[in-house]
Structure formats: structure tokens, C-alpha cells
Amino acid sequence: MIRAARMEDVKNIHALINSFAGDGLLLPRSISSLYDKLRDFVVYIDDDEMLVGVCALQITWDNLAEIRSLAVDRSLQGRGIGSQLVRICLDEAARLGIERVFTLTYQPGFFRKLGFRDIDKKNLPHKIWSDCLHCHKFPDCDEDALMFDSSRGAEA
């Protein structure tokens, strides 16, 4: 089941995201930043009522949002949980009238399957780099940038 994140989810979201951050696959998130951005998050709860997936949609600019902090428990990857989480976020973006959603990722193939297209990071507004300033890889980011543009349809 996918639902909006709740206060009681924060510690589990933190643990899941930071398990991938420890491997260099995601930016780490502090507990306080998760509380600050809790409304951006959706979570996947399994049949045992365990939080096993998380994804956030952060509005970054006029008609632009970012998919971020996508993480699915390693033992459950490949079962469509990540795709469902991203689609929920894309639906939310559409509901808000946001046509363009980007992501910075080490898993570009996953996002391409969902209709995202490769873009040059230089085409993103400078505002999106605020979190990047805290990354140990800045300014030499090695993540791929991809964009989902609903105004262009599946062939964007």
C-alpha cells in the first residue's frame, strides 16, 4: 500500500534512505530535514505493515519538481515498488499542474523505463543545486540527469 508519509514514519524513512547513502547511492538525509519535508514523501507499506519504500516529490521552481530520495528495501527490489512510488509522485505533480519532473540518479535505466529522458544538468535552474553544495562530490557530480515532461507525452 502506498500512502503519504506520517510522523511515525520518519525514523524508518531515515534508516532506509541512509542505508543507501552509506553506499554512496543517495544523499544522506538528517532527521530534521525529513521532518521539514515530510509532506513531500510517499511511502510503501508491505503486508506486514513495514515501511519498505520511500520517494519524494519536491517542488523546485515554476513548473518544475524533482523526484528524490527514492529507496526500496534491497530484498524487495525488482517487484515494481519503486515504479509505483515514482508514478504516484508524477500523478501528484500533474495534479499540481507541474509538467516537468527531473531526477538526478545513478539508476538512469530505471527512470528511462518510466518515460524520463536524459538531459544536460546545465539546463536545470541554479536553485536545484542548493542540496548539492553539501555533497562531497560537488561540483563534480557523477549522477545522470533525466526529465519527465508530461507536456511532450511519451516521446519527450
mmCIF file of C-alpha atoms in Angstrom:
data_model
loop_
_atom_site.group_PDB
_atom_site.id
_atom_site.type_symbol
_atom_site.label_atom_id
_atom_site.label_comp_id
_atom_site.label_asym_id
_atom_site.label_seq_id
_atom_site.Cartn_x
_atom_site.Cartn_y
_atom_site.Cartn_z
ATOM 1 C CA MET A 1 0.000 0.000 0.000
ATOM 2 C CA ILE A 2 1.257 3.475 -0.870
ATOM 3 C CA ARG A 3 0.301 6.391 1.324
ATOM 4 C CA ALA A 4 1.504 9.813 2.393
ATOM 5 C CA ALA A 5 4.320 9.708 4.937
ATOM 6 C CA ARG A 6 3.378 10.256 8.563
ATOM 7 C CA MET A 7 5.263 11.485 11.587
ATOM 8 C CA GLU A 8 5.744 7.946 12.867
ATOM 9 C CA ASP A 9 7.480 7.021 9.583
ATOM 10 C CA VAL A 10 10.363 9.472 9.868
ATOM 11 C CA LYS A 11 12.822 7.193 11.687
ATOM 12 C CA ASN A 12 12.177 4.344 9.236
ATOM 13 C CA ILE A 13 12.483 6.696 6.242
ATOM 14 C CA HIS A 14 15.752 7.973 7.697
ATOM 15 C CA ALA A 15 17.115 4.448 8.148
ATOM 16 C CA LEU A 16 16.119 3.333 4.633
ATOM 17 C CA ILE A 17 17.478 6.404 2.836
ATOM 18 C CA ASN A 18 20.686 6.486 4.821
ATOM 19 C CA SER A 19 21.359 2.783 4.234
ATOM 20 C CA PHE A 20 21.699 3.697 0.546
ATOM 21 C CA ALA A 21 23.560 6.920 1.364
ATOM 22 C CA GLY A 22 26.149 4.806 3.155
ATOM 23 C CA ASP A 23 26.815 3.088 -0.165
ATOM 24 C CA GLY A 24 27.044 6.440 -1.988
ATOM 25 C CA LEU A 25 23.807 5.847 -3.907
ATOM 26 C CA LEU A 26 21.719 8.621 -2.312
ATOM 27 C CA LEU A 27 22.420 11.832 -0.469
ATOM 28 C CA PRO A 28 22.073 11.315 3.278
ATOM 29 C CA ARG A 29 19.125 12.989 4.974
ATOM 30 C CA SER A 30 19.013 14.222 8.540
ATOM 31 C CA ILE A 31 16.037 13.537 10.765
ATOM 32 C CA SER A 32 15.325 17.279 10.923
ATOM 33 C CA SER A 33 15.335 17.602 7.109
ATOM 34 C CA LEU A 34 12.861 14.725 6.886
ATOM 35 C CA TYR A 35 10.519 16.423 9.330
ATOM 36 C CA ASP A 36 10.899 19.662 7.337
ATOM 37 C CA LYS A 37 9.989 17.935 4.057
ATOM 38 C CA LEU A 38 7.668 15.201 5.352
ATOM 39 C CA ARG A 39 4.777 16.345 3.135
ATOM 40 C CA ASP A 40 6.947 15.660 0.059
ATOM 41 C CA PHE A 41 7.185 11.932 0.848
ATOM 42 C CA VAL A 42 5.112 8.900 -0.001
ATOM 43 C CA VAL A 43 5.866 5.506 1.475
ATOM 44 C CA TYR A 44 5.203 1.909 0.539
ATOM 45 C CA ILE A 45 3.930 -0.246 3.393
ATOM 46 C CA ASP A 46 4.061 -4.024 2.918
ATOM 47 C CA ASP A 47 1.537 -6.612 4.118
ATOM 48 C CA ASP A 48 3.354 -6.831 7.464
ATOM 49 C CA GLU A 49 2.888 -3.055 7.878
ATOM 50 C CA MET A 50 6.620 -2.440 7.443
ATOM 51 C CA LEU A 51 7.868 0.614 5.563
ATOM 52 C CA VAL A 52 9.841 -0.848 2.643
ATOM 53 C CA GLY A 53 9.890 2.004 0.121
ATOM 54 C CA VAL A 54 10.012 5.765 0.005
ATOM 55 C CA CYS A 55 10.032 8.534 -2.593
ATOM 56 C CA ALA A 56 9.696 12.303 -2.513
ATOM 57 C CA LEU A 57 8.412 14.911 -4.932
ATOM 58 C CA GLN A 58 9.963 18.279 -4.193
ATOM 59 C CA ILE A 59 8.740 21.369 -5.998
ATOM 60 C CA THR A 60 11.825 23.304 -7.053
ATOM 61 C CA TRP A 61 10.720 26.016 -9.446
ATOM 62 C CA ASP A 62 7.877 27.243 -11.611
ATOM 63 C CA ASN A 63 6.511 24.147 -13.382
ATOM 64 C CA LEU A 64 9.451 22.039 -12.180
ATOM 65 C CA ALA A 65 9.743 19.397 -9.471
ATOM 66 C CA GLU A 66 12.261 16.736 -8.528
ATOM 67 C CA ILE A 67 11.892 13.060 -7.751
ATOM 68 C CA ARG A 68 14.304 12.429 -4.919
ATOM 69 C CA SER A 69 15.163 10.026 -2.137
ATOM 70 C CA LEU A 70 13.733 7.007 -3.956
ATOM 71 C CA ALA A 71 14.670 3.925 -1.965
ATOM 72 C CA VAL A 72 13.251 0.405 -1.796
ATOM 73 C CA ASP A 73 14.393 -2.272 0.624
ATOM 74 C CA ARG A 74 17.091 -4.246 -1.177
ATOM 75 C CA SER A 75 15.320 -7.565 -0.628
ATOM 76 C CA LEU A 76 12.210 -6.276 -2.432
ATOM 77 C CA GLN A 77 13.765 -4.550 -5.433
ATOM 78 C CA GLY A 78 12.568 -5.636 -8.868
ATOM 79 C CA ARG A 79 8.946 -6.055 -7.754
ATOM 80 C CA GLY A 80 7.618 -2.747 -9.088
ATOM 81 C CA ILE A 81 7.575 -0.878 -5.773
ATOM 82 C CA GLY A 82 9.911 1.869 -6.989
ATOM 83 C CA SER A 83 7.915 2.305 -10.192
ATOM 84 C CA GLN A 84 4.678 2.620 -8.234
ATOM 85 C CA LEU A 85 6.214 5.233 -5.936
ATOM 86 C CA VAL A 86 7.517 7.304 -8.848
ATOM 87 C CA ARG A 87 4.181 7.107 -10.672
ATOM 88 C CA ILE A 88 2.353 8.352 -7.574
ATOM 89 C CA CYS A 89 4.755 11.308 -7.441
ATOM 90 C CA LEU A 90 4.254 12.022 -11.158
ATOM 91 C CA ASP A 91 0.481 11.927 -10.626
ATOM 92 C CA GLU A 92 0.856 14.421 -7.781
ATOM 93 C CA ALA A 93 2.949 16.690 -9.998
ATOM 94 C CA ALA A 94 0.246 16.556 -12.681
ATOM 95 C CA ARG A 95 -2.440 17.322 -10.092
ATOM 96 C CA LEU A 96 -0.447 20.419 -9.106
ATOM 97 C CA GLY A 97 -0.052 21.485 -12.754
ATOM 98 C CA ILE A 98 3.663 20.684 -12.867
ATOM 99 C CA GLU A 99 4.590 19.271 -16.267
ATOM 100 C CA ARG A 100 8.338 18.815 -15.849
ATOM 101 C CA VAL A 101 9.854 16.497 -13.234
ATOM 102 C CA PHE A 102 13.558 15.758 -13.112
ATOM 103 C CA THR A 103 15.778 13.417 -11.178
ATOM 104 C CA LEU A 104 19.477 13.073 -10.520
ATOM 105 C CA THR A 105 20.289 9.391 -10.283
ATOM 106 C CA TYR A 106 22.755 6.529 -10.520
ATOM 107 C CA GLN A 107 19.947 4.372 -11.959
ATOM 108 C CA PRO A 108 19.102 6.093 -15.271
ATOM 109 C CA GLY A 109 17.779 2.906 -16.890
ATOM 110 C CA PHE A 110 15.076 2.607 -14.257
ATOM 111 C CA PHE A 111 13.841 6.145 -14.920
ATOM 112 C CA ARG A 112 14.069 5.782 -18.715
ATOM 113 C CA LYS A 113 11.623 2.857 -18.477
ATOM 114 C CA LEU A 114 9.172 5.261 -16.807
ATOM 115 C CA GLY A 115 9.382 7.816 -19.622
ATOM 116 C CA PHE A 116 12.183 10.042 -18.331
ATOM 117 C CA ARG A 117 14.679 11.323 -20.911
ATOM 118 C CA ASP A 118 18.334 12.233 -20.476
ATOM 119 C CA ILE A 119 19.085 15.956 -20.152
ATOM 120 C CA ASP A 120 22.149 18.080 -19.554
ATOM 121 C CA LYS A 121 22.388 19.108 -15.889
ATOM 122 C CA LYS A 122 23.370 22.582 -17.052
ATOM 123 C CA ASN A 123 19.775 23.067 -18.258
ATOM 124 C CA LEU A 124 18.421 22.864 -14.705
ATOM 125 C CA PRO A 125 17.933 26.094 -12.724
ATOM 126 C CA HIS A 126 20.688 27.002 -10.282
ATOM 127 C CA LYS A 127 18.192 26.784 -7.433
ATOM 128 C CA ILE A 128 18.242 22.980 -7.583
ATOM 129 C CA TRP A 129 21.904 22.871 -6.609
ATOM 130 C CA SER A 130 21.322 24.001 -3.009
ATOM 131 C CA ASP A 131 21.489 20.408 -1.686
ATOM 132 C CA CYS A 132 24.367 19.616 -4.000
ATOM 133 C CA LEU A 133 26.543 22.162 -2.235
ATOM 134 C CA HIS A 134 26.627 19.805 0.752
ATOM 135 C CA CYS A 135 27.594 16.750 -1.284
ATOM 136 C CA HIS A 136 31.181 15.539 -1.145
ATOM 137 C CA LYS A 137 31.081 15.102 -4.943
ATOM 138 C CA PHE A 138 30.188 18.729 -5.663
ATOM 139 C CA PRO A 139 30.967 20.250 -8.172
ATOM 140 C CA ASP A 140 31.969 17.029 -9.931
ATOM 141 C CA CYS A 141 28.580 15.327 -9.788
ATOM 142 C CA ASP A 142 28.560 11.943 -11.498
ATOM 143 C CA GLU A 143 24.811 11.378 -11.352
ATOM 144 C CA ASP A 144 22.740 11.297 -14.526
ATOM 145 C CA ALA A 145 20.053 13.950 -15.000
ATOM 146 C CA LEU A 146 16.748 12.898 -16.520
ATOM 147 C CA MET A 147 13.482 14.736 -17.144
ATOM 148 C CA PHE A 148 9.882 13.617 -17.416
ATOM 149 C CA ASP A 149 7.919 16.164 -19.443
ATOM 150 C CA SER A 150 4.194 15.432 -19.474
ATOM 151 C CA SER A 151 3.571 18.201 -21.987
ATOM 152 C CA ARG A 152 5.527 16.231 -24.590
ATOM 153 C CA GLY A 153 3.923 12.858 -23.963
ATOM 154 C CA ALA A 154 5.738 9.558 -24.034
ATOM 155 C CA GLU A 155 8.003 10.642 -26.882
ATOM 156 C CA ALA A 156 9.528 13.585 -24.957
#
